[in-house]
Structure formats: C-alpha cells, structure tokens
PDB file of C-alpha atoms in Angstrom:
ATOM      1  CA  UNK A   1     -35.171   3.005   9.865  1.00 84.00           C
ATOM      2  CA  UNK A   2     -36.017   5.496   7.293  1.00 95.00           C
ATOM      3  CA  UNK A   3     -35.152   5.119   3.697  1.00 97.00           C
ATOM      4  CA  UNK A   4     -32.378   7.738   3.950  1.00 96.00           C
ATOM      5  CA  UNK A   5     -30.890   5.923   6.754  1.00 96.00           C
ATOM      6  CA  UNK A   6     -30.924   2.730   4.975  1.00 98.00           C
ATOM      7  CA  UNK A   7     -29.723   4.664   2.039  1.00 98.00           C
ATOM      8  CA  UNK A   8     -26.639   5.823   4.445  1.00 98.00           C
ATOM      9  CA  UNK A   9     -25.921   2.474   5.884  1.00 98.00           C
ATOM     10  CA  UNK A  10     -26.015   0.390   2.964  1.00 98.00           C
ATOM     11  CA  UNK A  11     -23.332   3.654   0.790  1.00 98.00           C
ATOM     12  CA  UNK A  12     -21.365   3.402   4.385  1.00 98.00           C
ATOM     13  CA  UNK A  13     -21.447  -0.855   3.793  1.00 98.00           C
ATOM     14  CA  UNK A  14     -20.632  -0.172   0.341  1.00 97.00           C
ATOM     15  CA  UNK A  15     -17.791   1.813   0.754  1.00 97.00           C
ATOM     16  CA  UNK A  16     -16.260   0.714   3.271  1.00 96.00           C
ATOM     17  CA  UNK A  17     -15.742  -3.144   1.714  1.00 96.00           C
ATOM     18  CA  UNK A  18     -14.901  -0.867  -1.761  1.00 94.00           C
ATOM     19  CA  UNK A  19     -12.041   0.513   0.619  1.00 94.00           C
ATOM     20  CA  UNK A  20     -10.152  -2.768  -0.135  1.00 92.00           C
ATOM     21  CA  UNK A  21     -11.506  -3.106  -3.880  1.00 90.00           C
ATOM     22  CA  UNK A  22      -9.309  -1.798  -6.729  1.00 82.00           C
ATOM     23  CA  UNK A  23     -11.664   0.593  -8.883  1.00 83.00           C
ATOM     24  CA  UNK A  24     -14.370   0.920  -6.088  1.00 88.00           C
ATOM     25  CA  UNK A  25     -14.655   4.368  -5.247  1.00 90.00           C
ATOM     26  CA  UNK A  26     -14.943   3.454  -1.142  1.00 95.00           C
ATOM     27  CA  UNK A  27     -13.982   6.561   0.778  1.00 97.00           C
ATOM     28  CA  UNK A  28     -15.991   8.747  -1.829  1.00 97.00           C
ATOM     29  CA  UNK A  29     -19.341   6.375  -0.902  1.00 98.00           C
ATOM     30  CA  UNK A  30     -18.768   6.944   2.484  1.00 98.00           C
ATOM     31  CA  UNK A  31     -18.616  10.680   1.736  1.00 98.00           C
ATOM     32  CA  UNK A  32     -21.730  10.885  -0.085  1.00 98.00           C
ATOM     33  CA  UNK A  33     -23.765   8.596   2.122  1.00 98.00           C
ATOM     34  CA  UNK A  34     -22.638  11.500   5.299  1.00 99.00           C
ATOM     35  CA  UNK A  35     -23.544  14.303   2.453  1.00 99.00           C
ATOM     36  CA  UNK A  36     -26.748  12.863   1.873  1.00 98.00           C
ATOM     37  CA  UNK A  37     -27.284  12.123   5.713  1.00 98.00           C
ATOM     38  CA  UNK A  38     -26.888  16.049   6.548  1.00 98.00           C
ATOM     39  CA  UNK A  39     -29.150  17.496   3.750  1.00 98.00           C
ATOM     40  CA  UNK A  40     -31.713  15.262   5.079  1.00 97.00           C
ATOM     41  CA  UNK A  41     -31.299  16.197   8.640  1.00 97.00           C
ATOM     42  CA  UNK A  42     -30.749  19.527   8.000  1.00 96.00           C
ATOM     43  CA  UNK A  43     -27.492  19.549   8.650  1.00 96.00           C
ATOM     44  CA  UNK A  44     -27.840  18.375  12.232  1.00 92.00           C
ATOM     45  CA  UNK A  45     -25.501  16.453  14.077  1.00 94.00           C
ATOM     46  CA  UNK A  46     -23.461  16.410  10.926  1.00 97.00           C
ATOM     47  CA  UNK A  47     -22.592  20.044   9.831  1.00 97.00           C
ATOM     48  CA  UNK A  48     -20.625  21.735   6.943  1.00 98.00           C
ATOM     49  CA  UNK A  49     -17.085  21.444   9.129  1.00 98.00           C
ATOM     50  CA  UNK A  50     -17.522  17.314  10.144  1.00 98.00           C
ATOM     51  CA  UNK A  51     -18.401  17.103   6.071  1.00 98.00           C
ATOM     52  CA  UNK A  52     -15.214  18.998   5.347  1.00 99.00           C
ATOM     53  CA  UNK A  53     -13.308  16.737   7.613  1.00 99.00           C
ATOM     54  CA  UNK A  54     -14.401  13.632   6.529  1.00 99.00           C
ATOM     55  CA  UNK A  55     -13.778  15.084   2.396  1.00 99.00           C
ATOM     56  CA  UNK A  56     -10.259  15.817   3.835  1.00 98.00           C
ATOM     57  CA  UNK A  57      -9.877  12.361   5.210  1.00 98.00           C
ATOM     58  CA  UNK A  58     -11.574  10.797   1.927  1.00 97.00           C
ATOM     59  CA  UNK A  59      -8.561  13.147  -0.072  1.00 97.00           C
ATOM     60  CA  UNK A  60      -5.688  11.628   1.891  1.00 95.00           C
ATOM     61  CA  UNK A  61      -6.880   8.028   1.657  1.00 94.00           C
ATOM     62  CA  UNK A  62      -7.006   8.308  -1.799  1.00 90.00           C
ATOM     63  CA  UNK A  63      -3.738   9.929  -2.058  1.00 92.00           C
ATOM     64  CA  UNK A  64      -2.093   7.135   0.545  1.00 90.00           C
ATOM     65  CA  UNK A  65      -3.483   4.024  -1.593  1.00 87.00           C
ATOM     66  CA  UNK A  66      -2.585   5.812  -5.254  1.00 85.00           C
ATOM     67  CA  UNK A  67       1.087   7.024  -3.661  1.00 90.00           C
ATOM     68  CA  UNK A  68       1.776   3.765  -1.537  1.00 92.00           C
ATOM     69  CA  UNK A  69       3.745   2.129  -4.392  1.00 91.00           C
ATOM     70  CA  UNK A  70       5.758   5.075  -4.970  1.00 92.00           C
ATOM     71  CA  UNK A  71       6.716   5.708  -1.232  1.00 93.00           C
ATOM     72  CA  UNK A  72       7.362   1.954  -1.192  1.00 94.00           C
ATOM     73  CA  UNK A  73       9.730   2.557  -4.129  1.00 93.00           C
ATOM     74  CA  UNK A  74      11.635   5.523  -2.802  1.00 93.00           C
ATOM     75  CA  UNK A  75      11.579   3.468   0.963  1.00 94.00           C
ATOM     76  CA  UNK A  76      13.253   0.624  -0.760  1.00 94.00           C
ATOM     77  CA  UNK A  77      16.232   2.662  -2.025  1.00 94.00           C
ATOM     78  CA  UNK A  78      14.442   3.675  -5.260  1.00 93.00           C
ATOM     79  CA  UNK A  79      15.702   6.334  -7.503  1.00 93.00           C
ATOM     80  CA  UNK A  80      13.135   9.159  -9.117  1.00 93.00           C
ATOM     81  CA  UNK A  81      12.960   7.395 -11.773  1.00 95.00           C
ATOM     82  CA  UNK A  82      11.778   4.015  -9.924  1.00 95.00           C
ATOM     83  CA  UNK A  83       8.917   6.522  -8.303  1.00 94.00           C
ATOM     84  CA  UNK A  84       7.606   7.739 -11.428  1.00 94.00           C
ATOM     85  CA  UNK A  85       7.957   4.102 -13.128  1.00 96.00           C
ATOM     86  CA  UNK A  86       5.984   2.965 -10.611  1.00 95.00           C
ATOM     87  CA  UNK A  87       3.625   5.888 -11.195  1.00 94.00           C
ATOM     88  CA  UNK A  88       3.628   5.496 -15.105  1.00 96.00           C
ATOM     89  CA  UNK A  89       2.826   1.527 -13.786  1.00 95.00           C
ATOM     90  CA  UNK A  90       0.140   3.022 -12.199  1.00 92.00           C
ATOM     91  CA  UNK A  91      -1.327   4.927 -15.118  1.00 94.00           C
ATOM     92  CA  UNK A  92      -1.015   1.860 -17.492  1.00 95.00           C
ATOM     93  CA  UNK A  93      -2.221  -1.205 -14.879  1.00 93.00           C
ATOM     94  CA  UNK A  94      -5.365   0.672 -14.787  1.00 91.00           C
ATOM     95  CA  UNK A  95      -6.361  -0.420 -18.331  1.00 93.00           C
ATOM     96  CA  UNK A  96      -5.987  -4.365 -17.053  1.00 92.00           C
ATOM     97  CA  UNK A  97      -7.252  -3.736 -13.485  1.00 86.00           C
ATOM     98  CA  UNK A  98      -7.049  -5.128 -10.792  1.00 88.00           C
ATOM     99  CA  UNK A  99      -4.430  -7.499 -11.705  1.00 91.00           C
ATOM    100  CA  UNK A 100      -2.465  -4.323 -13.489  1.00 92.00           C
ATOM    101  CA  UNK A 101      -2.915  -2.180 -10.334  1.00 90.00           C
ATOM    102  CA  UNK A 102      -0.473  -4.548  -8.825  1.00 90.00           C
ATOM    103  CA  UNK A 103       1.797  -5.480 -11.814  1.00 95.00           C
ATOM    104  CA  UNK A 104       1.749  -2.318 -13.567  1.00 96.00           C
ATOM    105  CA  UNK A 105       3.445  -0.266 -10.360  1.00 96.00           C
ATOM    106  CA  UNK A 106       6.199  -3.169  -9.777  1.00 97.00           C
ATOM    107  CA  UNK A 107       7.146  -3.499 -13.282  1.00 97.00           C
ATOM    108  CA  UNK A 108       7.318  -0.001 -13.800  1.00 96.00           C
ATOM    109  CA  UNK A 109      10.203   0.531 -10.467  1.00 96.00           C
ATOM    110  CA  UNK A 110      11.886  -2.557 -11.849  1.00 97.00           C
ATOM    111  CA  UNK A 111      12.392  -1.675 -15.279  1.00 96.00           C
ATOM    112  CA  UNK A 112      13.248   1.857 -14.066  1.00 96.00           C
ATOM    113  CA  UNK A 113      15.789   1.155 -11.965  1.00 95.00           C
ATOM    114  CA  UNK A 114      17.059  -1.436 -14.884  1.00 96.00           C
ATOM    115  CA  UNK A 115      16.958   1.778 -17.227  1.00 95.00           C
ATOM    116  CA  UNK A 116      19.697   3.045 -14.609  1.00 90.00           C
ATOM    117  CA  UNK A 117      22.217   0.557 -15.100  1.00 84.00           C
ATOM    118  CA  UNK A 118      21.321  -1.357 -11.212  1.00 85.00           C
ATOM    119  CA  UNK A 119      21.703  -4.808 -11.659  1.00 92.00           C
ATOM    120  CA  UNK A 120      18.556  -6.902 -11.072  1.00 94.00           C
ATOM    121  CA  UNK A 121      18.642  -7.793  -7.847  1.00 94.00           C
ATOM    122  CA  UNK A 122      18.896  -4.458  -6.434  1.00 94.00           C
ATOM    123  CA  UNK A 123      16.006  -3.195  -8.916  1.00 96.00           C
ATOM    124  CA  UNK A 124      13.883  -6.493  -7.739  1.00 96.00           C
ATOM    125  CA  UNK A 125      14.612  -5.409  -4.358  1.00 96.00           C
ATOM    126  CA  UNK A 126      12.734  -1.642  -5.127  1.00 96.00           C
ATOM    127  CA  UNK A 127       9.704  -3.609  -7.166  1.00 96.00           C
ATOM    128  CA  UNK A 128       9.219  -5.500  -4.003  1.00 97.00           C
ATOM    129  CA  UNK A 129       9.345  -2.015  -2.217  1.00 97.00           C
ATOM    130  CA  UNK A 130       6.685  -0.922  -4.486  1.00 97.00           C
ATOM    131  CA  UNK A 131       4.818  -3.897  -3.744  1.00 96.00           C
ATOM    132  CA  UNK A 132       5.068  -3.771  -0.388  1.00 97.00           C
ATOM    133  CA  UNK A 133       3.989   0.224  -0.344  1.00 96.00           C
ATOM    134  CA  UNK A 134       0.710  -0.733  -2.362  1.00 94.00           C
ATOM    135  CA  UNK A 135      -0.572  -3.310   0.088  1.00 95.00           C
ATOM    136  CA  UNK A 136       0.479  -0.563   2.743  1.00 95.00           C
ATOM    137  CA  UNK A 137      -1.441   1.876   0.994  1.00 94.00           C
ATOM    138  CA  UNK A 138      -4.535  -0.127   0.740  1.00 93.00           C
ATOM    139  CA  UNK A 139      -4.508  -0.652   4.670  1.00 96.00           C
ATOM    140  CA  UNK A 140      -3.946   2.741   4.952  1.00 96.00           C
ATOM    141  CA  UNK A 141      -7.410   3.127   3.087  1.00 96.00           C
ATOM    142  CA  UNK A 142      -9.346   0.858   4.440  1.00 97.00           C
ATOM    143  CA  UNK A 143      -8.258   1.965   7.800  1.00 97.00           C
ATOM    144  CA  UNK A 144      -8.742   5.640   6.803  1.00 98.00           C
ATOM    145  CA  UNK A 145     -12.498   4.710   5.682  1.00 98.00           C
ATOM    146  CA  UNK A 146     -13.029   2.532   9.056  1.00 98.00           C
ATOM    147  CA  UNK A 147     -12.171   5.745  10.909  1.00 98.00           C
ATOM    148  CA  UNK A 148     -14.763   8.418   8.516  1.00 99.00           C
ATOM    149  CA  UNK A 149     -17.435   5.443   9.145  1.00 98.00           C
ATOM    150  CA  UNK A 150     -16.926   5.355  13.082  1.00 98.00           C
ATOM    151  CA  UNK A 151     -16.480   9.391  13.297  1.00 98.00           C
ATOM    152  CA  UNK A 152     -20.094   9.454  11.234  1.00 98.00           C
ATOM    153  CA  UNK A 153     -21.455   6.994  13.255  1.00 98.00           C
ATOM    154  CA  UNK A 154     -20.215   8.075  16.619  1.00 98.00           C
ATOM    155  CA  UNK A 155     -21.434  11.696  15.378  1.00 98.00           C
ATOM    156  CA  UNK A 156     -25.008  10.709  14.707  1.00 97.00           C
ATOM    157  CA  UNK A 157     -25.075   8.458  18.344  1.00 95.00           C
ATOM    158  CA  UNK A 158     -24.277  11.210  20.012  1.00 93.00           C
ATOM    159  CA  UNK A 159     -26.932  13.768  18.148  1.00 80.00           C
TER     160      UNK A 159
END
C-alpha cells in the first residue's frame, strides 16, 4: 500500500467509527479521505460526479443525525415549539457535549411543551420522542457513512 492509500483507509477507519461519536466529524473524514484519493489518482475511478455524490450523502447524514431529535419530537405528537426546544437543546448541549447532545434536545421538547400548558406526562412522552429520534438519527449516520465507505470502496475494486 502506498502512503495515500493508507492515508485513505485509516480517514475512511476514522470516520466511519466518528459516525457514532458526538463531535467527530465522521462523514466529512470519509469525504476527504475519497477527495484526497482522486487528486492522487487523477481523478480515476473516482471522478468529480462520485465526489459530488458522496458530499451529497455526507450533507444528508449530517442533516438526519442534527434533525433526528426534532423529527422525533414532531413524530411523538410534538408541537413547533417542542421542535425548536429541542433544537435550542441542541444549540446549548453542545457546550457540555456529549452528555448535553442527549440532554440538551430532551429537555428542551419537555420544557417546551410544559411552556404550552401539556401536562407532564404528555410533554415526557415528546422528550422521549426526541430521544428516540436522536438515537435514530445517529443510525441513520452511521449507516449513511457505511454506505459512502462501501460505494468508495466498491468504486476503487472495480477501477
């Protein structure tokens, strides 16, 4: 193996175990470990359009783990306002990640929905929502990564 190729492997390692990792940039590793991968071969088997693919799937993993709490929310019978606690959980968690990327979210939809009046089990009931739509965005990442790794690989097998 070349040093670019071990380069490759180890960002594709790297980012795909990041995938699961709060604060680990996975699907963007993966990204740059293709990017570097084409420059060095010229752009051969990977070209401009399988780059652009795999930046649109590293886009919409990213949007399905920030978003999962909020769909989880909204899927649990959550008002607006429980999405964009959850969101505004979101934003503050980060400051005591990880354990705020998963408090922060559910905390947020619960003492949203409170702010409306819904008694607490109902507004427990949307922070579990939320909870439940953050671990189902993270498996929605990590799967989303697993995929960009096996279409890279699968590219560069086939030449």
């Amino acid at each position: 193996m070349t040093a670019v190729e071990v380069l490759v492997a180890v960002l594709m390692i790297v980012g795909l175990v990041g995938a699961a990792l709060p604060l680990v940039p996975g699907t963007p590793l993966i990204l740059a470990g293709a990017v570097i991968y084409a420059v060095a071969t010229d752009f051969t088997p990977v070209g401009i359009g399988r780059l652009a693919l795999l930046a649109a799937l590293a886009v919409l993993s990213a949007a399905l783990a920030a978003f999962g709490g909020v769909i989880g929310a909204r899927g649990a019978g959550g008002s607006r306002r429980a999405a964009l606690g959850a969101l505004a959980g979101l934003v503050v968690g980060l400051f005591w990640a990880p354990l705020g990327l998963l408090v922060g979210p559910v905390a947020g939809a619960i003492l949203a929905e409170l702010s409306r009046s819904r008694g607490l089990a109902e507004s427990v009931r949307v922070g579990v929502g939320t909870f439940v739509g953050l671990l189902l965005g993270v498996v929605a990442h990590v799967a989303v990564a697993a995929v960009m790794v096996a279409l890279f690989v699968w590219w560069v097998w086939r030449g």
